[in-house]
mmCIF file of C-alpha atoms in Angstrom:
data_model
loop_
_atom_site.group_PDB
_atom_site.id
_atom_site.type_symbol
_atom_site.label_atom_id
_atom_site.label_comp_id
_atom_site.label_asym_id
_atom_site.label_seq_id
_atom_site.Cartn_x
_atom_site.Cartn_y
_atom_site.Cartn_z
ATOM 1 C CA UNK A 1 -7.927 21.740 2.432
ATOM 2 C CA UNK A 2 -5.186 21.008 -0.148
ATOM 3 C CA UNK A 3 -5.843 19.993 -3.327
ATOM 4 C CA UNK A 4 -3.019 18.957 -5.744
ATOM 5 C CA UNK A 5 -3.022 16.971 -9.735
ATOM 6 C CA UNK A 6 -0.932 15.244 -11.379
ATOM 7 C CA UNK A 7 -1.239 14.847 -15.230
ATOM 8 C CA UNK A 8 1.337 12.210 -16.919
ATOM 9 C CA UNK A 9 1.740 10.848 -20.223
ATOM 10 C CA UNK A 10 4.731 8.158 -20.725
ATOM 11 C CA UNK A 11 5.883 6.233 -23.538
ATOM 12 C CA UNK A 12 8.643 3.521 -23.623
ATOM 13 C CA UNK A 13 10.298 0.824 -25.470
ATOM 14 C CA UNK A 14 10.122 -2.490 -23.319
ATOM 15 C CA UNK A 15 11.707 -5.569 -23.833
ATOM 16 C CA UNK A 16 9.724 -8.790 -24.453
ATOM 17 C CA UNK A 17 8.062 -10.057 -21.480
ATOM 18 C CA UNK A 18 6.350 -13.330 -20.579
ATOM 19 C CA UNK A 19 2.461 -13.122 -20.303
ATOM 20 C CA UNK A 20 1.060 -14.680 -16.716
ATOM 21 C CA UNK A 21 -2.613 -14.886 -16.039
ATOM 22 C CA UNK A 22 -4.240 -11.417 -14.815
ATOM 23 C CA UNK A 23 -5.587 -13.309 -11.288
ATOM 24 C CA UNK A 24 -1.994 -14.363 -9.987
ATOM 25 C CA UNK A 25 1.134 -13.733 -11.050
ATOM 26 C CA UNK A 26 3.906 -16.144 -11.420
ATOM 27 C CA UNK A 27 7.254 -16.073 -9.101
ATOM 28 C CA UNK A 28 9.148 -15.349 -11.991
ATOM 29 C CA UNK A 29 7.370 -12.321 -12.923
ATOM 30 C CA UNK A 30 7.483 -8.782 -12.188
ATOM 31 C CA UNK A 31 5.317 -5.752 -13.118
ATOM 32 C CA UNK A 32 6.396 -2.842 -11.207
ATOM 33 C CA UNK A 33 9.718 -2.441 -12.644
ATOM 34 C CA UNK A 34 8.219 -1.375 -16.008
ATOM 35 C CA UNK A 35 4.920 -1.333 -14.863
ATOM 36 C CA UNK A 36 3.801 -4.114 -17.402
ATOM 37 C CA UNK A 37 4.615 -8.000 -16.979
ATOM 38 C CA UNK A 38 8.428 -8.651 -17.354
ATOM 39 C CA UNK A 39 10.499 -11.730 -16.359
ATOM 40 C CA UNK A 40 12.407 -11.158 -13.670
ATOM 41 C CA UNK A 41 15.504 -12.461 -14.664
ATOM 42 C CA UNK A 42 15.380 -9.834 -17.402
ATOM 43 C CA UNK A 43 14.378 -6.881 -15.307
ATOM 44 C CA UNK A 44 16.953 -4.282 -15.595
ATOM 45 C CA UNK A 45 16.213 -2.564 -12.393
ATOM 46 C CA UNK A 46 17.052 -4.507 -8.913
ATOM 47 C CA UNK A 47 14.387 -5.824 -8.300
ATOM 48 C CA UNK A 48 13.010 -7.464 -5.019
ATOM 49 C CA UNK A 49 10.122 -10.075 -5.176
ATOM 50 C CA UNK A 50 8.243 -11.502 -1.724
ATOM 51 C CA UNK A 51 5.863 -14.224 -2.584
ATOM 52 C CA UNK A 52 2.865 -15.780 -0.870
ATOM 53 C CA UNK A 53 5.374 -18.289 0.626
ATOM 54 C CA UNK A 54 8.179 -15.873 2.048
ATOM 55 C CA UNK A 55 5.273 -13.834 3.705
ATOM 56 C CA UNK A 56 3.754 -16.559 5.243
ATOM 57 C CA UNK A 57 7.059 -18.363 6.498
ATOM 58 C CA UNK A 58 8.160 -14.608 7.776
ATOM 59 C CA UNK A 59 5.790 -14.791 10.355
ATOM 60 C CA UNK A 60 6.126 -10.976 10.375
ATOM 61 C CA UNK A 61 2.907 -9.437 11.339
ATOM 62 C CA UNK A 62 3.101 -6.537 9.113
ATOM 63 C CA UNK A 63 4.615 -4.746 6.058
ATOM 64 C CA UNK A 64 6.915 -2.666 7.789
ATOM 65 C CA UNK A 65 8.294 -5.631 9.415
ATOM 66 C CA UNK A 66 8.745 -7.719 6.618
ATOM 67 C CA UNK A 67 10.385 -5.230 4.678
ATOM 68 C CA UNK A 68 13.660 -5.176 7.058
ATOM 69 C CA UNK A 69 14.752 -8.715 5.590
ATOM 70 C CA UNK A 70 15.127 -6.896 1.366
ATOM 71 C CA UNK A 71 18.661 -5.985 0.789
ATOM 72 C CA UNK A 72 18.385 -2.143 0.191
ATOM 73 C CA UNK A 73 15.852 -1.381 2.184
ATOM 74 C CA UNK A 74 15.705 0.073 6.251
ATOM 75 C CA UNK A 75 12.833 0.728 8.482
ATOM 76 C CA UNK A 76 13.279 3.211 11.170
ATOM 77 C CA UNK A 77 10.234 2.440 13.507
ATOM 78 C CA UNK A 78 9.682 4.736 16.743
ATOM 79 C CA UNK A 79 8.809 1.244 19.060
ATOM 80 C CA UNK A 80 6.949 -1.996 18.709
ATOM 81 C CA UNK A 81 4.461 -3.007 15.791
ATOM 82 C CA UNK A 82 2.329 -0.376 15.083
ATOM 83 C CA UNK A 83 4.367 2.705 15.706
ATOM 84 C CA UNK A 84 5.145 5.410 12.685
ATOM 85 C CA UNK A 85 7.637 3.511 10.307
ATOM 86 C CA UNK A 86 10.183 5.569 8.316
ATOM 87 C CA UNK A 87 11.330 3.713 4.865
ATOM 88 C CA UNK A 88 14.335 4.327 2.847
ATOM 89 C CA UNK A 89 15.893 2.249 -0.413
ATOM 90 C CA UNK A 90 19.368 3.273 -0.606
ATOM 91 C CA UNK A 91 19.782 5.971 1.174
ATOM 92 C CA UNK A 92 16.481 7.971 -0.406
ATOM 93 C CA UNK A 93 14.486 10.357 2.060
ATOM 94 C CA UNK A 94 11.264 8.290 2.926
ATOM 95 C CA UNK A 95 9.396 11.093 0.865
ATOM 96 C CA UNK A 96 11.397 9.901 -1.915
ATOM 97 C CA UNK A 97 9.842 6.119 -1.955
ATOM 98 C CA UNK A 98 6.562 5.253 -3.421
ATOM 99 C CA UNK A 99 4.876 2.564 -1.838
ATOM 100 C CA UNK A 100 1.379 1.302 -4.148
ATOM 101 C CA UNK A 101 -1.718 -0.698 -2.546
ATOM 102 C CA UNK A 102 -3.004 -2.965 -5.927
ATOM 103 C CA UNK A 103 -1.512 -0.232 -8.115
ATOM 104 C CA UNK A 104 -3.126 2.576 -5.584
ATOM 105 C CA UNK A 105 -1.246 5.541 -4.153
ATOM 106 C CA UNK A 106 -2.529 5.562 -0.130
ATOM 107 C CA UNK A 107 0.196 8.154 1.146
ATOM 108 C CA UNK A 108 -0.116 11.194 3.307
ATOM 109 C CA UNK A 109 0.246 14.680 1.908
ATOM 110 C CA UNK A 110 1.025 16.236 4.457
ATOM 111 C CA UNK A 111 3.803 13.751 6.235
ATOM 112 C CA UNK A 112 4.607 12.725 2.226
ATOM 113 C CA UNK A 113 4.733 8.967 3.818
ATOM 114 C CA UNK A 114 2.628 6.002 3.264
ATOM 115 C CA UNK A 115 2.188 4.699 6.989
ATOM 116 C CA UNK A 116 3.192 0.812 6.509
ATOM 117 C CA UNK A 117 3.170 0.227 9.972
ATOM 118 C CA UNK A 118 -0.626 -0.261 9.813
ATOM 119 C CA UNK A 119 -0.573 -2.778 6.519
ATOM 120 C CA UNK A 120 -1.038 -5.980 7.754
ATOM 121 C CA UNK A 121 0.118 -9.197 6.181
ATOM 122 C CA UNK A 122 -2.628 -11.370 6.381
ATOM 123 C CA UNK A 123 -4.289 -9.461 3.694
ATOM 124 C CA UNK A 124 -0.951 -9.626 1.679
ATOM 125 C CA UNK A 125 -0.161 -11.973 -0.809
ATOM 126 C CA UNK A 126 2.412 -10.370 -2.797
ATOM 127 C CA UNK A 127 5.358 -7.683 -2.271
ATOM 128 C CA UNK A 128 7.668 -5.845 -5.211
ATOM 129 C CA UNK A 129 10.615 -3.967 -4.549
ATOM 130 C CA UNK A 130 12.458 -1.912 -6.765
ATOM 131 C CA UNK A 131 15.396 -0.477 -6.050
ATOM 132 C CA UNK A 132 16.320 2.773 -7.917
ATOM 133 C CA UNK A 133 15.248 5.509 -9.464
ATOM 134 C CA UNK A 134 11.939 5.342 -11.441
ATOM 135 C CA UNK A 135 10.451 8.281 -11.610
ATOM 136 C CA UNK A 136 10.227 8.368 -15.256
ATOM 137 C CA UNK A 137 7.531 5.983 -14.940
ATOM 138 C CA UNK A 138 6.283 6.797 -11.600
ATOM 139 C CA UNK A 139 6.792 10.471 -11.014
ATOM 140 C CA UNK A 140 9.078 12.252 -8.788
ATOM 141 C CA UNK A 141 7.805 10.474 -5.368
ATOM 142 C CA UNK A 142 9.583 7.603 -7.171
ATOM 143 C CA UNK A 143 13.049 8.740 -6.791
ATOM 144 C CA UNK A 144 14.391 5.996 -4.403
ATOM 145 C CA UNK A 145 12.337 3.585 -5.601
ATOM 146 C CA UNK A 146 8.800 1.723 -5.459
ATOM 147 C CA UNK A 147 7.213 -0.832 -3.185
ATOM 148 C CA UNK A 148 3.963 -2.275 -4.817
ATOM 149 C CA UNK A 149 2.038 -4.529 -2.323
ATOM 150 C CA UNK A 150 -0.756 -6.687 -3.977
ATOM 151 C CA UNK A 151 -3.699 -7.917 -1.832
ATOM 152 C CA UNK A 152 -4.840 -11.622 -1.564
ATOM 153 C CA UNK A 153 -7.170 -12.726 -4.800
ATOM 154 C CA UNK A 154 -9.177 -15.869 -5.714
ATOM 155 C CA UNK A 155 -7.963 -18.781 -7.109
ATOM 156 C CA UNK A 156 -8.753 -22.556 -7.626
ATOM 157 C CA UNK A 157 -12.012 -23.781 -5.733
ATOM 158 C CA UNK A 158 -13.782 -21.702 -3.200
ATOM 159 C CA UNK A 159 -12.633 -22.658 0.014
ATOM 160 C CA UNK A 160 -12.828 -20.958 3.599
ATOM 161 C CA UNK A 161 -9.208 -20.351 5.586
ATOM 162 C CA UNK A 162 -8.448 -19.495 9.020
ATOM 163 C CA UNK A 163 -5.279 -18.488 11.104
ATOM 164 C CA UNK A 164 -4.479 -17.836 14.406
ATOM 165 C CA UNK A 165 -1.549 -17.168 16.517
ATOM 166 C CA UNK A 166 -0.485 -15.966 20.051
ATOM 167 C CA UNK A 167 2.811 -14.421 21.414
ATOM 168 C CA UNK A 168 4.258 -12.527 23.879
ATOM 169 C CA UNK A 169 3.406 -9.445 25.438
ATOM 170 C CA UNK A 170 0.192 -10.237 24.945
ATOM 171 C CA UNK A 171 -0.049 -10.765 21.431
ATOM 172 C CA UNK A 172 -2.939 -12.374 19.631
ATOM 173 C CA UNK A 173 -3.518 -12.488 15.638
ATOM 174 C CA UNK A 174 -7.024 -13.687 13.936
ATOM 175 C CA UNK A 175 -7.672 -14.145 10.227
ATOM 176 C CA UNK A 176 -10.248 -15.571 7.819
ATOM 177 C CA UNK A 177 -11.357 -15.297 4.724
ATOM 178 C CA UNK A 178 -13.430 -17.241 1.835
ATOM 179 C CA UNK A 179 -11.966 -16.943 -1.710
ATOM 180 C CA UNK A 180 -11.058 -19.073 -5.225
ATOM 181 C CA UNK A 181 -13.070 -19.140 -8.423
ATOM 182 C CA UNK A 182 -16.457 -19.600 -10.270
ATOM 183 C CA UNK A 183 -16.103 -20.485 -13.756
ATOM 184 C CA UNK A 184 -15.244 -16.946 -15.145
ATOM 185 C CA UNK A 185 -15.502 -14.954 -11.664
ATOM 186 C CA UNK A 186 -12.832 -15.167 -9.172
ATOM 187 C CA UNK A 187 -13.122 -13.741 -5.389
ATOM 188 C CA UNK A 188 -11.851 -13.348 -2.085
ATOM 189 C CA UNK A 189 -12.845 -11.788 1.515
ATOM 190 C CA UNK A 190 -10.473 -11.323 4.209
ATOM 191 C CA UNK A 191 -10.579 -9.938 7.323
ATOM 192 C CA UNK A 192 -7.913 -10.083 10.509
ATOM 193 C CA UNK A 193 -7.592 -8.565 13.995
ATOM 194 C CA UNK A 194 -4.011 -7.922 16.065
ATOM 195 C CA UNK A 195 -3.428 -6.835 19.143
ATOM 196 C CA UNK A 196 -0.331 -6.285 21.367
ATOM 197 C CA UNK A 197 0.143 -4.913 24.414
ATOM 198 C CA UNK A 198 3.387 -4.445 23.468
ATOM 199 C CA UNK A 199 6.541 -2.480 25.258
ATOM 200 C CA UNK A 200 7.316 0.982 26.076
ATOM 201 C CA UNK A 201 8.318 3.075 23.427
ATOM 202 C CA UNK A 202 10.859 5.124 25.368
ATOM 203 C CA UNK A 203 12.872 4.554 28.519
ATOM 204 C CA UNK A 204 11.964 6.726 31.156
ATOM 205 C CA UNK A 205 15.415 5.410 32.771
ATOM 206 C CA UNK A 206 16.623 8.232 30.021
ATOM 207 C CA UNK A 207 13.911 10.284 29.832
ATOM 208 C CA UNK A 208 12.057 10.863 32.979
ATOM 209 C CA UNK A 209 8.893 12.796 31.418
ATOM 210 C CA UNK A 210 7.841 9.921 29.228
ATOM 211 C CA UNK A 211 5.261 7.092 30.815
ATOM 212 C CA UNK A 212 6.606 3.857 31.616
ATOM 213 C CA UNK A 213 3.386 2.203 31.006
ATOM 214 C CA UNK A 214 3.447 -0.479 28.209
ATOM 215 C CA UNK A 215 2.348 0.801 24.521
ATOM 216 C CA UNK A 216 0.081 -1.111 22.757
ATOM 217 C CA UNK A 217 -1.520 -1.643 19.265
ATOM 218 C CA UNK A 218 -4.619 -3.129 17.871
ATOM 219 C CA UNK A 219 -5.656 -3.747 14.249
ATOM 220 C CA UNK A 220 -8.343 -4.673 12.148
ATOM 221 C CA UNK A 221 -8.503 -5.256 8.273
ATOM 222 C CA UNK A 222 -10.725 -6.061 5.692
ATOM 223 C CA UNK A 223 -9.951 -6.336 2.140
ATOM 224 C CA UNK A 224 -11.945 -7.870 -1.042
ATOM 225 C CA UNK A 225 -11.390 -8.858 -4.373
ATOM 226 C CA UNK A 226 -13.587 -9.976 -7.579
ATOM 227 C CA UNK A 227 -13.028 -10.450 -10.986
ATOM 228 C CA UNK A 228 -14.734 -11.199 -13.687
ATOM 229 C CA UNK A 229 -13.543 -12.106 -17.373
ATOM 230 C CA UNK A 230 -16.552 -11.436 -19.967
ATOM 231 C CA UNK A 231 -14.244 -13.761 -22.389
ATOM 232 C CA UNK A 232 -10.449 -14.069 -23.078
ATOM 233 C CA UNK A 233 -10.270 -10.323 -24.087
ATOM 234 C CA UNK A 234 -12.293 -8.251 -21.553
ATOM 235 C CA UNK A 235 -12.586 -8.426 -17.595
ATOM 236 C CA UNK A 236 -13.597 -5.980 -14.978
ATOM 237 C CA UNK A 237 -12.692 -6.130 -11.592
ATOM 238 C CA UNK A 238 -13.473 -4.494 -8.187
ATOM 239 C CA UNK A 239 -10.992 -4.361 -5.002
ATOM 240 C CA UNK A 240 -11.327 -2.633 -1.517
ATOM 241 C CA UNK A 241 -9.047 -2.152 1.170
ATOM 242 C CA UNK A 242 -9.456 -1.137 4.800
ATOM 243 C CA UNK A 243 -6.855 -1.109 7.541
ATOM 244 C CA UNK A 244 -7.696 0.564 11.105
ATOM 245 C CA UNK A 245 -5.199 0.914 13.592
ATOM 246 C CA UNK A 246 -5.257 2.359 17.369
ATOM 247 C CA UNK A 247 -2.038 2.894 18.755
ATOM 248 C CA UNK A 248 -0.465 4.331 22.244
ATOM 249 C CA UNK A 249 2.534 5.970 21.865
ATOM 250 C CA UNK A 250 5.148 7.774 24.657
ATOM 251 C CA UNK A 251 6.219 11.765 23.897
ATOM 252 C CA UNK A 252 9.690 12.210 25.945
ATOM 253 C CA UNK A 253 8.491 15.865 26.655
ATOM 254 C CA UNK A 254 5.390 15.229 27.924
ATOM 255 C CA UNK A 255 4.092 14.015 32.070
ATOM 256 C CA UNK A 256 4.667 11.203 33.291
ATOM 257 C CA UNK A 257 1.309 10.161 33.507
ATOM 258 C CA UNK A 258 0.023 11.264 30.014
ATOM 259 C CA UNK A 259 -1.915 8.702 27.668
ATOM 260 C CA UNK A 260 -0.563 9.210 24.093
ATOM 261 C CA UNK A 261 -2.895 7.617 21.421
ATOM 262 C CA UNK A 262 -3.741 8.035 17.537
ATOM 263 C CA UNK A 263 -6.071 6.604 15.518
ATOM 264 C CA UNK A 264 -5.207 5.594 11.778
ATOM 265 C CA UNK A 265 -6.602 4.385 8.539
ATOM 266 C CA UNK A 266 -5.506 3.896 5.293
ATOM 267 C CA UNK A 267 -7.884 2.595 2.735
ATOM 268 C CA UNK A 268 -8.204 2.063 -0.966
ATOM 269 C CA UNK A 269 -11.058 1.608 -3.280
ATOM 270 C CA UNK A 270 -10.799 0.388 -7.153
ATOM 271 C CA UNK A 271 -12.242 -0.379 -10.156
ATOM 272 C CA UNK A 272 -10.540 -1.874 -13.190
ATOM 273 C CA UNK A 273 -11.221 -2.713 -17.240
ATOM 274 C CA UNK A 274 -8.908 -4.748 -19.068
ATOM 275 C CA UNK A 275 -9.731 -5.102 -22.567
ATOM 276 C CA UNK A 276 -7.295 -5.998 -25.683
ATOM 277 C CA UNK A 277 -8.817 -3.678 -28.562
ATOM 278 C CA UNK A 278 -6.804 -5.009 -31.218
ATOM 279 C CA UNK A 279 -4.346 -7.625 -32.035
ATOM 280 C CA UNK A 280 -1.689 -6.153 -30.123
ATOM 281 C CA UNK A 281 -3.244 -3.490 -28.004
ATOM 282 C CA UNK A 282 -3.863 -4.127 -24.335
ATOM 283 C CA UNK A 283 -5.962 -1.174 -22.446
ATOM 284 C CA UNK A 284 -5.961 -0.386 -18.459
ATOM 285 C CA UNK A 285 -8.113 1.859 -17.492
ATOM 286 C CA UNK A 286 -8.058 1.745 -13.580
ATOM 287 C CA UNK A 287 -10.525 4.315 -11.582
ATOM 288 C CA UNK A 288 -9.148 4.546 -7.388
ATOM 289 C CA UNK A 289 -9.556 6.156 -4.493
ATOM 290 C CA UNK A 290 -6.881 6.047 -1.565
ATOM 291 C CA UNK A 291 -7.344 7.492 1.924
ATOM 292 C CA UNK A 292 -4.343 8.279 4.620
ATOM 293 C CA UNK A 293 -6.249 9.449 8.365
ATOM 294 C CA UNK A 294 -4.556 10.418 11.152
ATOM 295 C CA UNK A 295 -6.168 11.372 14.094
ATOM 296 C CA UNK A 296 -3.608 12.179 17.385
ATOM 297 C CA UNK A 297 -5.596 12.157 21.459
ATOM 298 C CA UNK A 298 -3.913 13.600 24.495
ATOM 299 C CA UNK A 299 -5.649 11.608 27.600
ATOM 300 C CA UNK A 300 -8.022 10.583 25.445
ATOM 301 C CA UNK A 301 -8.991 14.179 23.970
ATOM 302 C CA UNK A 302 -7.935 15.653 20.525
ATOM 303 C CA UNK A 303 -4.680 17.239 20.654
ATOM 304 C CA UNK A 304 -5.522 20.913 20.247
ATOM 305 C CA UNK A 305 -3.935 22.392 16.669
ATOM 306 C CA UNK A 306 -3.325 19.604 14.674
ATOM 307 C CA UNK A 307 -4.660 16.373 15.542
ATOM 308 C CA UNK A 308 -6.521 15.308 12.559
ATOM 309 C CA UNK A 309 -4.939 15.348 8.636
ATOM 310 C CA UNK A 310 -6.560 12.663 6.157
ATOM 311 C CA UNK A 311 -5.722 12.978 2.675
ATOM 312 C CA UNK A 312 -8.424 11.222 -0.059
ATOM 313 C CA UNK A 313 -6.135 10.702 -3.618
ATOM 314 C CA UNK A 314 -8.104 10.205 -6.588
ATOM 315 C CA UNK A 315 -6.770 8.795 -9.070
ATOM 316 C CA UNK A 316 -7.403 7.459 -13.003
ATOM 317 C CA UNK A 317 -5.140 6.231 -14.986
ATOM 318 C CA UNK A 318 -5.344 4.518 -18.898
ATOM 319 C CA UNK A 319 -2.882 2.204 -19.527
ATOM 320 C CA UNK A 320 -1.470 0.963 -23.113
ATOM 321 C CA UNK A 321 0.340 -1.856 -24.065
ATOM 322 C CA UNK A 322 1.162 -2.386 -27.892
ATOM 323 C CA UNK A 323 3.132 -4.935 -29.244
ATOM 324 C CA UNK A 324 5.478 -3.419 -32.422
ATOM 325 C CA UNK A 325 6.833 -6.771 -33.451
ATOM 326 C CA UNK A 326 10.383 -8.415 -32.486
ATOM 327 C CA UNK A 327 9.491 -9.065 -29.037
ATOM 328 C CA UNK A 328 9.187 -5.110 -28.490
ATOM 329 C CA UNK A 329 6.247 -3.497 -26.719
ATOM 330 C CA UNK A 330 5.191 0.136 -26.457
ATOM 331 C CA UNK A 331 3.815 1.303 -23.150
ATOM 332 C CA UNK A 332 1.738 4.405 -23.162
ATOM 333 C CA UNK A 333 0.247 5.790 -20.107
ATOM 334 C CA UNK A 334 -1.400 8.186 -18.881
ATOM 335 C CA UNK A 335 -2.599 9.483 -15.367
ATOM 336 C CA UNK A 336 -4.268 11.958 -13.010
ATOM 337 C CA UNK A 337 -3.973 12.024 -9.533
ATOM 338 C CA UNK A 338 -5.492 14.806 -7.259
ATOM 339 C CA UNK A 339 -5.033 14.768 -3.351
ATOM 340 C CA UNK A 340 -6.979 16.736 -0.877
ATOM 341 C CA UNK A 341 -5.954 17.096 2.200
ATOM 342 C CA UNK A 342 -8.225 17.733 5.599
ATOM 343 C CA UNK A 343 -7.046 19.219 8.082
ATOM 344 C CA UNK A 344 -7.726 20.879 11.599
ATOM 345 C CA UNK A 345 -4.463 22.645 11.604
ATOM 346 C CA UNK A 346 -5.140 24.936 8.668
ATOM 347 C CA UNK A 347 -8.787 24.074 7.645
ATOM 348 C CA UNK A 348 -9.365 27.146 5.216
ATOM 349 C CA UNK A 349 -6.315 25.920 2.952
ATOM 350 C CA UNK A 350 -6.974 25.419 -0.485
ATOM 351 C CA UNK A 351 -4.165 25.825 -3.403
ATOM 352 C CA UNK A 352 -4.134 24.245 -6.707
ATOM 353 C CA UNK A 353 -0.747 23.179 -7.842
ATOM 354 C CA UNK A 354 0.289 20.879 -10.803
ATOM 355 C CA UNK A 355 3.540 18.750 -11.415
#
């Protein structure tokens, strides 16, 4: 067990920025570049914005895919949907990119990845992308850059949606959901299932030992969202985020007729509290939980020495915006983040480090 924190405290001098309704944010707007809302135009780090449009007209079925059309940015990807993704923004190790679930750090410890492959885009509605170093605001995983995804939200009248589609190699994709807004409460529920059968990972025409059988992928996701604004100055709001994957993989150095499989989730749990406590002082306080869980099965058995490592991050962070006149703001934040990491490989492991 591995247990790391994180203690941060950041202050900056922003530009002004354009103020955009908490629920959904505008086209034009940004807010991972400085971590507040900032026009785009007048964002000083490249910055890469996918809206609810671009995802759907993508017809990607998941981040990882999706992510190959942003200038700046490769996927390696060992095989079809589903298989362990590798990210890079210019150049920068994959350890070196931090990729955020509603503001929520889901990554693996122990692989220091965040496993895309398994975030699905039917519970996406928005993806930032920015290019560059910024781990003055971020930390040092932030080196090459940050990726903030934000999950679907309510908005307008309560209304039910559905989605299906069908492809080849046996593709199929489901998705509903129920969201919009209440008077002062918004909401929304979403749920989808995928499954492939897919293609084999690795030509046995090169290597002989891996199994020629197809390698498929299923997938099923929930996520939820509600909000609710006490008046124009305070709101709470509660999200959750669930993504389980099953995937078949081929190992080159393996037998011919071995069954390579893992199981994965990443999740994320959150509360938030907005509140302005003065004129020109804006508080965040967000309270999260993020889970990476890998499990790896040999013929349908646990690989012996190291098939299971799931790392829980807890995280809080208080976030402060004040305005010092001129258009100028002052951001002041503060955060903790501690990661444990389970393990079957070294199960006894337990160090304290800090950053």
């Amino acid at each position: 067990m591995k247990h790391s924190q994180l203690l941060a405290a950041l202050l900056s001098v922003l530009s002004p920025f354009a103020s955009a309704a908490e629920n959904e944010i505008p086209d034009d707007i940004v807010v991972t570049a400085t971590r507040i809302e900032q026009p785009l135009a007048k964002t000083l780090a490249s910055t890469t914005v996918l809206t609810r449009d671009d995802i759907r007209n993508s017809q990607a079925p998941d981040v990882a895919t999706i992510l190959r059309t942003v200038a700046g940015v490769e996927v390696a990807q060992n095989g079809g949907t589903g298989k362990a993704s590798s990210l890079f923004l210019r150049g920068s190790n994959d350890n070196q990119v931090l990729v955020l679930l509603d503001g929520v750090r889901v990554n693996s410890a122990t692989f220091g990845t965040t496993a895309i492959e398994h975030l699905m885009l039917d519970q996406i509605d928005r993806i930032e992308v920015v290019r560059g170093n910024v781990s003055s605001l971020y930390g040092s995983e932030a080196i090459g850059g940050v990726i903030q995804i934000f999950t679907k939200r309510g908005r307008g009248a309560p209304a039910f949606n559905v989605s299906e589609g069908v492809g080849s190699h046996g593709t199929q994709r489901l998705s509903a959901g129920w969201g919009g807004a209440v008077e002062n409460t918004e909401f929304s529920i979403q749920a989808s299932r995928f499954n492939t059968d897919g293609v084999s990972a690795i030509n046995p025409a090169i290597y002989p030992n891996a199994n020629p059988d197809n390698d498929g992928y299923d997938n099923t996701s929930v996520s939820a969202n509600v909000r609710h604004a006490f008046n124009a100055d305070h709101s709470v709001s509660a999200s959750l985020f669930n993504s389980q994957g099953h995937n078949q993989y081929d190992n080159a150095y393996g037998a011919p007729t071995d069954i390579n499989t893992n199981d994965a989730q990443v999740s994320k749990l959150s509360l938030t509290s907005e509140d302005r406590l003065g004129e020109t002082w804006m508080s965040k306080v967000q309270l999260a939980q993020g889970v990476d869980n890998y499990q790896d099965y040999l013929n349908g058995a646990p690989v012996a020495g190291g098939s299971i490592y799931k790392t829980t991050s807890q995280q809080l962070s208080w976030q402060n915006t004040l305005g010092l006149g001129a258009g100028k703001q002052l951001l002041a934040v503060v955060e903790y983040l501690g990661q444990q990491v389970d393990s079957d490989l070294q199960p006894q492991l337990d160090r304290d480090y800090r950053k």
